[in-house]
Amino acid sequence: MSVDPNAPTQGAGFPAGPRREHPARYLVPALVAAAVAVGLGAYGKVHDPEGTAFNLAGFSSTSAVKSWLATTAFGFALLQVGSALMVYGKLPGPSWSAALHRWSGRIAFLVAVPVAVHCLYALGYQTYSTRVLWHSFLGCFFFGAFSAKMLLLRSARLPGWLLPLVGGLVFAVLTVVWVTSALWFFRTVGVTT
């Protein structure tokens, strides 16, 4: 009796075991997150700061613009947390909670990007104080973690705990970034435009 080595073994009397998850579905987002965070940090460190990248009419300084944009992004991130709790059934919410979650996340990201561009281009990755060091490090880490979350959203059959964990991490990091920048600015300079 000869055996064909190319014959399929499924259904040939061998029980199909549990499907094993391929580690790349978790490894790729983690590697992308690391690449984004390190890439932003490296750019910020080697780039000669320009001092300013943008200013908006009606604001007294670029720091005021950044602080208000960061606060807006943080406000939408708070909305993200609330709507995520609704989506996951932890809080009662309207039928459009999922749409609220998606759109508040998009707006938060779009508002945060000019702040990050200004920080990297105008100020660079700085370490002259503990506050600034943490702000620089976690600002880069935020965009890496956010990239990983976006990639994980496209994966099917994730463990139910993974997206809330990564989303919570993204929110926690954004909170510290906001505290070390916008809140610090408002407490030091005052709430000004």
Short mmCIF file of N, CA and C in Angstrom, two decimals:
data_model
loop_
_atom_site.label_atom_id
_atom_site.label_comp_id
_atom_site.label_asym_id
_atom_site.label_seq_id
_atom_site.Cartn_x
_atom_site.Cartn_y
_atom_site.Cartn_z
N MET A 1 0.84 -1.16 0.00
CA MET A 1 0.00 0.00 0.00
C MET A 1 0.90 1.23 0.00
N SER A 2 0.61 2.16 -0.91
CA SER A 2 1.39 3.40 -0.96
C SER A 2 0.56 4.54 -0.40
N VAL A 3 1.26 5.51 0.16
CA VAL A 3 0.61 6.67 0.77
C VAL A 3 1.03 7.91 -0.01
N ASP A 4 0.04 8.70 -0.38
CA ASP A 4 0.30 9.96 -1.08
C ASP A 4 0.66 11.03 -0.04
N PRO A 5 1.90 11.54 -0.03
CA PRO A 5 2.29 12.54 0.98
C PRO A 5 1.57 13.86 0.79
N ASN A 6 0.97 14.09 -0.36
CA ASN A 6 0.26 15.36 -0.62
C ASN A 6 -1.23 15.26 -0.33
N ALA A 7 -1.69 14.10 0.07
CA ALA A 7 -3.12 13.93 0.34
C ALA A 7 -3.50 14.70 1.60
N PRO A 8 -4.68 15.31 1.59
CA PRO A 8 -5.10 16.04 2.78
C PRO A 8 -5.38 15.09 3.94
N THR A 9 -5.07 15.55 5.15
CA THR A 9 -5.30 14.70 6.31
C THR A 9 -6.60 15.04 7.02
N GLN A 10 -7.20 16.15 6.71
CA GLN A 10 -8.48 16.50 7.32
C GLN A 10 -9.52 15.51 6.86
N GLY A 11 -10.29 15.01 7.76
CA GLY A 11 -11.36 14.08 7.41
C GLY A 11 -10.85 12.69 7.11
N ALA A 12 -9.58 12.41 7.34
CA ALA A 12 -9.03 11.09 7.05
C ALA A 12 -8.93 10.27 8.33
N GLY A 13 -9.83 10.50 9.25
CA GLY A 13 -9.82 9.74 10.48
C GLY A 13 -9.05 10.42 11.60
N PHE A 14 -8.39 11.54 11.33
CA PHE A 14 -7.67 12.27 12.36
C PHE A 14 -8.56 13.39 12.87
N PRO A 15 -8.73 13.50 14.17
CA PRO A 15 -9.59 14.58 14.67
C PRO A 15 -8.91 15.93 14.46
N ALA A 16 -9.72 16.88 14.04
CA ALA A 16 -9.20 18.24 13.88
C ALA A 16 -9.07 18.86 15.26
N GLY A 17 -7.86 19.24 15.62
CA GLY A 17 -7.61 19.83 16.93
C GLY A 17 -8.08 21.27 16.97
N PRO A 18 -7.97 21.88 18.12
CA PRO A 18 -8.35 23.30 18.19
C PRO A 18 -7.46 24.14 17.30
N ARG A 19 -8.06 25.10 16.65
CA ARG A 19 -7.31 25.95 15.75
C ARG A 19 -6.36 26.82 16.56
N ARG A 20 -5.11 26.80 16.19
CA ARG A 20 -4.10 27.60 16.90
C ARG A 20 -4.01 28.97 16.27
N GLU A 21 -3.94 29.95 17.11
CA GLU A 21 -3.81 31.33 16.64
C GLU A 21 -2.38 31.56 16.19
N HIS A 22 -2.25 32.21 15.07
CA HIS A 22 -0.92 32.53 14.57
C HIS A 22 -0.38 33.72 15.34
N PRO A 23 0.84 33.63 15.88
CA PRO A 23 1.37 34.73 16.70
C PRO A 23 1.54 36.03 15.93
N ALA A 24 1.60 35.97 14.60
CA ALA A 24 1.80 37.20 13.82
C ALA A 24 0.64 38.17 13.98
N ARG A 25 -0.55 37.67 14.30
CA ARG A 25 -1.68 38.58 14.43
C ARG A 25 -1.51 39.50 15.63
N TYR A 26 -0.67 39.12 16.59
CA TYR A 26 -0.36 39.98 17.73
C TYR A 26 1.02 40.61 17.58
N LEU A 27 1.92 39.90 16.94
CA LEU A 27 3.29 40.36 16.80
C LEU A 27 3.39 41.55 15.84
N VAL A 28 2.67 41.49 14.74
CA VAL A 28 2.73 42.57 13.75
C VAL A 28 2.27 43.90 14.36
N PRO A 29 1.10 43.96 15.03
CA PRO A 29 0.73 45.24 15.65
C PRO A 29 1.75 45.72 16.69
N ALA A 30 2.32 44.79 17.44
CA ALA A 30 3.32 45.19 18.45
C ALA A 30 4.57 45.74 17.77
N LEU A 31 5.00 45.11 16.68
CA LEU A 31 6.18 45.60 15.96
C LEU A 31 5.92 46.95 15.30
N VAL A 32 4.73 47.12 14.74
CA VAL A 32 4.37 48.41 14.15
C VAL A 32 4.34 49.49 15.22
N ALA A 33 3.76 49.16 16.38
CA ALA A 33 3.72 50.12 17.49
C ALA A 33 5.13 50.54 17.89
N ALA A 34 6.01 49.57 18.02
CA ALA A 34 7.39 49.88 18.39
C ALA A 34 8.07 50.73 17.31
N ALA A 35 7.85 50.38 16.05
CA ALA A 35 8.47 51.13 14.95
C ALA A 35 7.97 52.57 14.92
N VAL A 36 6.67 52.77 15.10
CA VAL A 36 6.12 54.13 15.10
C VAL A 36 6.69 54.93 16.26
N ALA A 37 6.66 54.36 17.47
CA ALA A 37 7.14 55.08 18.65
C ALA A 37 8.63 55.40 18.54
N VAL A 38 9.43 54.43 18.14
CA VAL A 38 10.87 54.66 18.02
C VAL A 38 11.16 55.62 16.86
N GLY A 39 10.44 55.47 15.75
CA GLY A 39 10.64 56.37 14.62
C GLY A 39 10.34 57.82 14.97
N LEU A 40 9.22 58.05 15.67
CA LEU A 40 8.89 59.41 16.08
C LEU A 40 9.92 59.96 17.06
N GLY A 41 10.32 59.12 18.01
CA GLY A 41 11.33 59.56 18.99
C GLY A 41 12.66 59.87 18.33
N ALA A 42 13.07 59.01 17.40
CA ALA A 42 14.34 59.23 16.71
C ALA A 42 14.30 60.50 15.87
N TYR A 43 13.18 60.71 15.16
CA TYR A 43 13.05 61.93 14.38
C TYR A 43 13.12 63.15 15.29
N GLY A 44 12.36 63.11 16.39
CA GLY A 44 12.35 64.23 17.32
C GLY A 44 13.70 64.51 17.94
N LYS A 45 14.50 63.46 18.12
CA LYS A 45 15.82 63.62 18.75
C LYS A 45 16.86 64.17 17.77
N VAL A 46 16.85 63.71 16.51
CA VAL A 46 17.88 64.14 15.56
C VAL A 46 17.50 65.43 14.81
N HIS A 47 16.22 65.75 14.79
CA HIS A 47 15.75 66.94 14.08
C HIS A 47 16.10 68.19 14.90
N ASP A 48 16.63 69.20 14.22
CA ASP A 48 16.89 70.47 14.89
C ASP A 48 15.57 71.21 15.06
N PRO A 49 15.15 71.46 16.31
CA PRO A 49 13.87 72.13 16.54
C PRO A 49 13.81 73.49 15.86
N GLU A 50 12.66 73.75 15.27
CA GLU A 50 12.45 75.01 14.53
C GLU A 50 11.89 76.12 15.41
N GLY A 51 11.40 75.77 16.59
CA GLY A 51 10.84 76.78 17.49
C GLY A 51 9.35 76.97 17.34
N THR A 52 8.84 76.90 16.12
CA THR A 52 7.40 77.00 15.89
C THR A 52 7.06 76.28 14.60
N ALA A 53 5.85 75.75 14.56
CA ALA A 53 5.40 75.05 13.36
C ALA A 53 4.12 75.67 12.83
N PHE A 54 3.28 76.16 13.73
CA PHE A 54 2.03 76.79 13.31
C PHE A 54 1.52 77.69 14.43
N ASN A 55 0.62 78.56 14.08
CA ASN A 55 -0.09 79.37 15.04
C ASN A 55 -1.45 79.67 14.43
N LEU A 56 -2.43 79.82 15.26
CA LEU A 56 -3.78 80.12 14.77
C LEU A 56 -4.16 81.51 15.24
N ALA A 57 -4.86 82.21 14.37
CA ALA A 57 -5.32 83.55 14.72
C ALA A 57 -6.23 83.46 15.95
N GLY A 58 -6.07 84.40 16.84
CA GLY A 58 -6.89 84.43 18.04
C GLY A 58 -6.21 83.83 19.26
N PHE A 59 -5.09 83.15 19.06
CA PHE A 59 -4.35 82.56 20.18
C PHE A 59 -3.10 83.39 20.44
N SER A 60 -2.74 83.49 21.71
CA SER A 60 -1.60 84.31 22.08
C SER A 60 -0.26 83.65 21.78
N SER A 61 -0.24 82.32 21.70
CA SER A 61 1.03 81.62 21.45
C SER A 61 0.75 80.23 20.89
N THR A 62 1.79 79.63 20.35
CA THR A 62 1.64 78.26 19.87
C THR A 62 1.40 77.30 21.04
N SER A 63 1.92 77.63 22.21
CA SER A 63 1.66 76.78 23.38
C SER A 63 0.19 76.81 23.76
N ALA A 64 -0.45 77.96 23.61
CA ALA A 64 -1.88 78.05 23.89
C ALA A 64 -2.67 77.23 22.86
N VAL A 65 -2.29 77.33 21.59
CA VAL A 65 -2.96 76.54 20.55
C VAL A 65 -2.83 75.05 20.85
N LYS A 66 -1.60 74.63 21.14
CA LYS A 66 -1.37 73.21 21.44
C LYS A 66 -2.16 72.76 22.65
N SER A 67 -2.20 73.58 23.67
CA SER A 67 -2.90 73.21 24.90
C SER A 67 -4.40 73.04 24.66
N TRP A 68 -4.97 73.95 23.90
CA TRP A 68 -6.40 73.85 23.62
C TRP A 68 -6.71 72.69 22.68
N LEU A 69 -5.86 72.47 21.68
CA LEU A 69 -6.08 71.31 20.80
C LEU A 69 -5.91 70.00 21.58
N ALA A 70 -4.91 69.94 22.45
CA ALA A 70 -4.70 68.74 23.27
C ALA A 70 -5.88 68.52 24.21
N THR A 71 -6.42 69.59 24.76
CA THR A 71 -7.57 69.47 25.65
C THR A 71 -8.80 69.01 24.88
N THR A 72 -8.96 69.49 23.66
CA THR A 72 -10.06 69.01 22.81
C THR A 72 -9.90 67.53 22.52
N ALA A 73 -8.69 67.11 22.18
CA ALA A 73 -8.44 65.68 21.92
C ALA A 73 -8.71 64.87 23.18
N PHE A 74 -8.30 65.37 24.33
CA PHE A 74 -8.54 64.66 25.59
C PHE A 74 -10.03 64.57 25.89
N GLY A 75 -10.77 65.63 25.60
CA GLY A 75 -12.22 65.60 25.78
C GLY A 75 -12.87 64.53 24.92
N PHE A 76 -12.46 64.44 23.66
CA PHE A 76 -13.00 63.39 22.79
C PHE A 76 -12.54 62.00 23.24
N ALA A 77 -11.36 61.92 23.84
CA ALA A 77 -10.90 60.64 24.38
C ALA A 77 -11.76 60.22 25.58
N LEU A 78 -12.17 61.17 26.40
CA LEU A 78 -13.10 60.86 27.48
C LEU A 78 -14.42 60.34 26.93
N LEU A 79 -14.87 60.96 25.85
CA LEU A 79 -16.08 60.49 25.16
C LEU A 79 -15.87 59.07 24.62
N GLN A 80 -14.66 58.79 24.17
CA GLN A 80 -14.31 57.44 23.71
C GLN A 80 -14.49 56.42 24.82
N VAL A 81 -13.99 56.74 26.01
CA VAL A 81 -14.11 55.81 27.13
C VAL A 81 -15.58 55.57 27.48
N GLY A 82 -16.34 56.65 27.57
CA GLY A 82 -17.76 56.50 27.87
C GLY A 82 -18.51 55.71 26.83
N SER A 83 -18.27 55.99 25.57
CA SER A 83 -18.97 55.26 24.51
C SER A 83 -18.49 53.81 24.42
N ALA A 84 -17.22 53.54 24.75
CA ALA A 84 -16.75 52.16 24.77
C ALA A 84 -17.47 51.38 25.87
N LEU A 85 -17.66 52.00 27.01
CA LEU A 85 -18.40 51.34 28.09
C LEU A 85 -19.84 51.05 27.66
N MET A 86 -20.42 51.93 26.86
CA MET A 86 -21.76 51.67 26.32
C MET A 86 -21.75 50.52 25.32
N VAL A 87 -20.76 50.53 24.43
CA VAL A 87 -20.66 49.48 23.41
C VAL A 87 -20.50 48.11 24.06
N TYR A 88 -19.69 48.04 25.11
CA TYR A 88 -19.44 46.77 25.80
C TYR A 88 -20.52 46.44 26.83
N GLY A 89 -21.57 47.26 26.90
CA GLY A 89 -22.69 46.97 27.79
C GLY A 89 -22.45 47.25 29.25
N LYS A 90 -21.42 47.99 29.58
CA LYS A 90 -21.12 48.33 30.98
C LYS A 90 -21.90 49.56 31.44
N LEU A 91 -22.34 50.37 30.51
CA LEU A 91 -23.19 51.53 30.78
C LEU A 91 -24.35 51.49 29.80
N PRO A 92 -25.53 51.95 30.24
CA PRO A 92 -26.62 52.03 29.26
C PRO A 92 -26.33 53.14 28.26
N GLY A 93 -26.74 52.91 27.05
CA GLY A 93 -26.47 53.91 26.03
C GLY A 93 -27.40 53.76 24.84
N PRO A 94 -27.38 54.76 23.98
CA PRO A 94 -28.26 54.74 22.80
C PRO A 94 -27.76 53.72 21.77
N SER A 95 -28.60 53.46 20.80
CA SER A 95 -28.25 52.50 19.75
C SER A 95 -27.09 52.99 18.90
N TRP A 96 -26.82 54.27 18.92
CA TRP A 96 -25.74 54.83 18.10
C TRP A 96 -24.43 54.97 18.89
N SER A 97 -24.28 54.23 19.98
CA SER A 97 -23.05 54.29 20.78
C SER A 97 -21.82 53.90 19.98
N ALA A 98 -21.95 52.88 19.14
CA ALA A 98 -20.80 52.44 18.34
C ALA A 98 -20.36 53.53 17.37
N ALA A 99 -21.32 54.21 16.75
CA ALA A 99 -20.98 55.31 15.84
C ALA A 99 -20.35 56.46 16.61
N LEU A 100 -20.87 56.75 17.79
CA LEU A 100 -20.28 57.78 18.64
C LEU A 100 -18.84 57.43 19.00
N HIS A 101 -18.61 56.16 19.31
CA HIS A 101 -17.27 55.71 19.66
C HIS A 101 -16.31 55.88 18.48
N ARG A 102 -16.73 55.44 17.31
CA ARG A 102 -15.86 55.56 16.12
C ARG A 102 -15.55 57.02 15.80
N TRP A 103 -16.57 57.88 15.78
CA TRP A 103 -16.37 59.26 15.36
C TRP A 103 -15.63 60.08 16.41
N SER A 104 -15.88 59.82 17.69
CA SER A 104 -15.12 60.56 18.71
C SER A 104 -13.65 60.17 18.66
N GLY A 105 -13.35 58.91 18.33
CA GLY A 105 -11.96 58.49 18.18
C GLY A 105 -11.29 59.13 16.98
N ARG A 106 -12.02 59.20 15.90
CA ARG A 106 -11.46 59.84 14.69
C ARG A 106 -11.15 61.31 14.94
N ILE A 107 -12.10 62.00 15.58
CA ILE A 107 -11.90 63.43 15.85
C ILE A 107 -10.75 63.63 16.83
N ALA A 108 -10.69 62.80 17.88
CA ALA A 108 -9.59 62.92 18.85
C ALA A 108 -8.25 62.75 18.16
N PHE A 109 -8.14 61.77 17.28
CA PHE A 109 -6.89 61.55 16.57
C PHE A 109 -6.56 62.72 15.65
N LEU A 110 -7.55 63.19 14.88
CA LEU A 110 -7.30 64.29 13.95
C LEU A 110 -6.89 65.57 14.67
N VAL A 111 -7.41 65.79 15.87
CA VAL A 111 -7.05 66.98 16.63
C VAL A 111 -5.67 66.80 17.27
N ALA A 112 -5.31 65.56 17.61
CA ALA A 112 -4.01 65.30 18.26
C ALA A 112 -2.85 65.37 17.27
N VAL A 113 -3.09 65.09 16.01
CA VAL A 113 -1.99 65.06 15.03
C VAL A 113 -1.28 66.41 14.90
N PRO A 114 -1.99 67.54 14.75
CA PRO A 114 -1.24 68.81 14.66
C PRO A 114 -0.43 69.11 15.92
N VAL A 115 -0.91 68.67 17.07
CA VAL A 115 -0.16 68.88 18.31
C VAL A 115 1.14 68.09 18.24
N ALA A 116 1.05 66.83 17.82
CA ALA A 116 2.25 65.99 17.72
C ALA A 116 3.22 66.53 16.67
N VAL A 117 2.69 66.97 15.55
CA VAL A 117 3.55 67.53 14.50
C VAL A 117 4.30 68.74 15.04
N HIS A 118 3.57 69.61 15.73
CA HIS A 118 4.23 70.78 16.29
C HIS A 118 5.28 70.38 17.33
N CYS A 119 4.92 69.45 18.21
CA CYS A 119 5.88 69.04 19.24
C CYS A 119 7.16 68.48 18.61
N LEU A 120 7.01 67.61 17.64
CA LEU A 120 8.20 66.99 17.02
C LEU A 120 8.98 67.98 16.17
N TYR A 121 8.28 68.78 15.37
CA TYR A 121 8.95 69.67 14.44
C TYR A 121 9.52 70.90 15.15
N ALA A 122 8.71 71.50 16.02
CA ALA A 122 9.13 72.76 16.64
C ALA A 122 9.99 72.56 17.88
N LEU A 123 9.75 71.48 18.63
CA LEU A 123 10.44 71.31 19.90
C LEU A 123 11.37 70.11 19.93
N GLY A 124 11.04 69.07 19.20
CA GLY A 124 11.86 67.85 19.19
C GLY A 124 11.63 67.01 20.43
N TYR A 125 12.40 65.95 20.53
CA TYR A 125 12.34 65.04 21.68
C TYR A 125 13.30 65.60 22.72
N GLN A 126 12.75 66.16 23.79
CA GLN A 126 13.58 66.83 24.79
C GLN A 126 13.54 66.10 26.12
N THR A 127 14.60 66.27 26.89
CA THR A 127 14.74 65.55 28.16
C THR A 127 15.27 66.44 29.28
N TYR A 128 15.11 67.75 29.18
CA TYR A 128 15.74 68.65 30.14
C TYR A 128 15.08 68.66 31.52
N SER A 129 13.89 68.09 31.66
CA SER A 129 13.27 67.95 32.98
C SER A 129 12.49 66.63 33.00
N THR A 130 12.14 66.18 34.17
CA THR A 130 11.40 64.93 34.30
C THR A 130 10.06 65.02 33.58
N ARG A 131 9.35 66.14 33.74
CA ARG A 131 8.06 66.32 33.08
C ARG A 131 8.20 66.25 31.57
N VAL A 132 9.18 66.94 31.03
CA VAL A 132 9.38 66.99 29.58
C VAL A 132 9.83 65.63 29.06
N LEU A 133 10.68 64.94 29.81
CA LEU A 133 11.12 63.59 29.42
C LEU A 133 9.92 62.65 29.31
N TRP A 134 9.07 62.62 30.34
CA TRP A 134 7.89 61.76 30.29
C TRP A 134 6.95 62.16 29.18
N HIS A 135 6.79 63.46 28.97
CA HIS A 135 5.92 63.93 27.90
C HIS A 135 6.45 63.49 26.53
N SER A 136 7.73 63.65 26.30
CA SER A 136 8.33 63.24 25.02
C SER A 136 8.19 61.74 24.81
N PHE A 137 8.57 60.97 25.82
CA PHE A 137 8.52 59.51 25.72
C PHE A 137 7.10 59.01 25.51
N LEU A 138 6.17 59.47 26.34
CA LEU A 138 4.80 58.97 26.24
C LEU A 138 4.06 59.52 25.02
N GLY A 139 4.45 60.69 24.54
CA GLY A 139 3.85 61.20 23.31
C GLY A 139 4.16 60.28 22.14
N CYS A 140 5.41 59.83 22.04
CA CYS A 140 5.79 58.88 20.98
C CYS A 140 5.12 57.53 21.22
N PHE A 141 5.09 57.09 22.48
CA PHE A 141 4.46 55.81 22.82
C PHE A 141 2.98 55.82 22.48
N PHE A 142 2.31 56.96 22.71
CA PHE A 142 0.88 57.07 22.40
C PHE A 142 0.59 56.74 20.94
N PHE A 143 1.35 57.35 20.03
CA PHE A 143 1.07 57.11 18.61
C PHE A 143 1.42 55.68 18.20
N GLY A 144 2.41 55.08 18.87
CA GLY A 144 2.69 53.67 18.62
C GLY A 144 1.55 52.78 19.10
N ALA A 145 1.09 53.02 20.33
CA ALA A 145 -0.01 52.22 20.89
C ALA A 145 -1.29 52.43 20.09
N PHE A 146 -1.53 53.66 19.65
CA PHE A 146 -2.70 53.93 18.82
C PHE A 146 -2.62 53.16 17.50
N SER A 147 -1.45 53.11 16.90
CA SER A 147 -1.27 52.34 15.66
C SER A 147 -1.57 50.87 15.88
N ALA A 148 -1.10 50.31 16.99
CA ALA A 148 -1.37 48.91 17.30
C ALA A 148 -2.87 48.69 17.48
N LYS A 149 -3.54 49.60 18.15
CA LYS A 149 -4.99 49.45 18.35
C LYS A 149 -5.72 49.46 17.02
N MET A 150 -5.33 50.34 16.13
CA MET A 150 -6.00 50.39 14.83
C MET A 150 -5.78 49.09 14.04
N LEU A 151 -4.59 48.52 14.12
CA LEU A 151 -4.34 47.25 13.43
C LEU A 151 -5.11 46.11 14.08
N LEU A 152 -5.20 46.11 15.39
CA LEU A 152 -5.94 45.04 16.07
C LEU A 152 -7.43 45.11 15.78
N LEU A 153 -7.95 46.30 15.52
CA LEU A 153 -9.37 46.43 15.18
C LEU A 153 -9.74 45.63 13.95
N ARG A 154 -8.79 45.47 13.05
CA ARG A 154 -9.05 44.76 11.79
C ARG A 154 -8.88 43.25 11.91
N SER A 155 -8.44 42.77 13.07
CA SER A 155 -8.24 41.33 13.27
C SER A 155 -9.55 40.69 13.72
N ALA A 156 -9.81 39.55 13.16
CA ALA A 156 -11.02 38.80 13.54
C ALA A 156 -10.69 37.89 14.73
N ARG A 157 -11.69 37.61 15.51
CA ARG A 157 -11.61 36.66 16.63
C ARG A 157 -10.52 36.98 17.64
N LEU A 158 -10.46 38.22 18.06
CA LEU A 158 -9.53 38.59 19.12
C LEU A 158 -10.11 38.17 20.46
N PRO A 159 -9.27 37.92 21.44
CA PRO A 159 -9.81 37.70 22.79
C PRO A 159 -10.60 38.94 23.23
N GLY A 160 -11.70 38.73 23.90
CA GLY A 160 -12.58 39.83 24.29
C GLY A 160 -11.92 40.88 25.17
N TRP A 161 -10.86 40.55 25.86
CA TRP A 161 -10.20 41.47 26.77
C TRP A 161 -9.16 42.35 26.08
N LEU A 162 -8.72 41.96 24.85
CA LEU A 162 -7.57 42.62 24.24
C LEU A 162 -7.84 44.07 23.83
N LEU A 163 -8.92 44.31 23.08
CA LEU A 163 -9.19 45.69 22.64
C LEU A 163 -9.46 46.64 23.81
N PRO A 164 -10.26 46.23 24.81
CA PRO A 164 -10.41 47.14 25.95
C PRO A 164 -9.08 47.42 26.67
N LEU A 165 -8.22 46.41 26.74
CA LEU A 165 -6.91 46.61 27.38
C LEU A 165 -6.06 47.60 26.60
N VAL A 166 -5.95 47.41 25.29
CA VAL A 166 -5.15 48.31 24.47
C VAL A 166 -5.78 49.70 24.42
N GLY A 167 -7.12 49.76 24.29
CA GLY A 167 -7.80 51.06 24.31
C GLY A 167 -7.59 51.78 25.62
N GLY A 168 -7.64 51.04 26.73
CA GLY A 168 -7.39 51.65 28.04
C GLY A 168 -5.97 52.15 28.16
N LEU A 169 -5.03 51.39 27.60
CA LEU A 169 -3.62 51.82 27.61
C LEU A 169 -3.46 53.11 26.80
N VAL A 170 -4.07 53.16 25.63
CA VAL A 170 -4.00 54.37 24.79
C VAL A 170 -4.57 55.56 25.55
N PHE A 171 -5.72 55.37 26.20
CA PHE A 171 -6.34 56.46 26.96
C PHE A 171 -5.46 56.88 28.14
N ALA A 172 -4.93 55.91 28.87
CA ALA A 172 -4.09 56.24 30.03
C ALA A 172 -2.85 57.03 29.61
N VAL A 173 -2.23 56.62 28.52
CA VAL A 173 -1.03 57.32 28.04
C VAL A 173 -1.40 58.73 27.58
N LEU A 174 -2.52 58.86 26.86
CA LEU A 174 -2.95 60.19 26.42
C LEU A 174 -3.23 61.09 27.62
N THR A 175 -3.79 60.51 28.66
CA THR A 175 -4.06 61.29 29.88
C THR A 175 -2.76 61.85 30.46
N VAL A 176 -1.73 61.03 30.56
CA VAL A 176 -0.46 61.50 31.12
C VAL A 176 0.18 62.52 30.17
N VAL A 177 0.07 62.31 28.88
CA VAL A 177 0.60 63.28 27.92
C VAL A 177 -0.12 64.62 28.09
N TRP A 178 -1.45 64.58 28.27
CA TRP A 178 -2.21 65.81 28.47
C TRP A 178 -1.84 66.49 29.79
N VAL A 179 -1.70 65.70 30.85
CA VAL A 179 -1.36 66.26 32.17
C VAL A 179 0.02 66.93 32.13
N THR A 180 0.97 66.32 31.41
CA THR A 180 2.33 66.87 31.37
C THR A 180 2.49 67.99 30.35
N SER A 181 1.43 68.33 29.65
CA SER A 181 1.53 69.43 28.68
C SER A 181 0.43 70.46 28.89
N ALA A 182 -0.77 70.16 28.46
CA ALA A 182 -1.84 71.15 28.49
C ALA A 182 -2.22 71.54 29.92
N LEU A 183 -2.44 70.55 30.78
CA LEU A 183 -2.79 70.88 32.16
C LEU A 183 -1.65 71.66 32.83
N TRP A 184 -0.42 71.22 32.59
CA TRP A 184 0.74 71.95 33.13
C TRP A 184 0.74 73.39 32.62
N PHE A 185 0.48 73.59 31.33
CA PHE A 185 0.45 74.93 30.74
C PHE A 185 -0.62 75.78 31.41
N PHE A 186 -1.84 75.24 31.53
CA PHE A 186 -2.94 76.01 32.12
C PHE A 186 -2.66 76.35 33.59
N ARG A 187 -2.01 75.45 34.31
CA ARG A 187 -1.70 75.71 35.71
C ARG A 187 -0.53 76.69 35.86
N THR A 188 0.40 76.66 34.90
CA THR A 188 1.59 77.52 34.99
C THR A 188 1.32 78.91 34.42
N VAL A 189 0.76 78.97 33.22
CA VAL A 189 0.55 80.23 32.53
C VAL A 189 -0.83 80.82 32.81
N GLY A 190 -1.80 79.93 32.99
CA GLY A 190 -3.19 80.34 33.17
C GLY A 190 -4.01 79.90 31.98
N VAL A 191 -5.29 79.86 32.19
CA VAL A 191 -6.19 79.46 31.11
C VAL A 191 -6.34 80.67 30.19
N THR A 192 -5.63 80.59 29.09
CA THR A 192 -5.57 81.71 28.16
C THR A 192 -5.73 81.18 26.74
N THR A 193 -6.11 82.07 25.86
CA THR A 193 -6.17 81.69 24.45
C THR A 193 -5.05 82.34 23.69
#
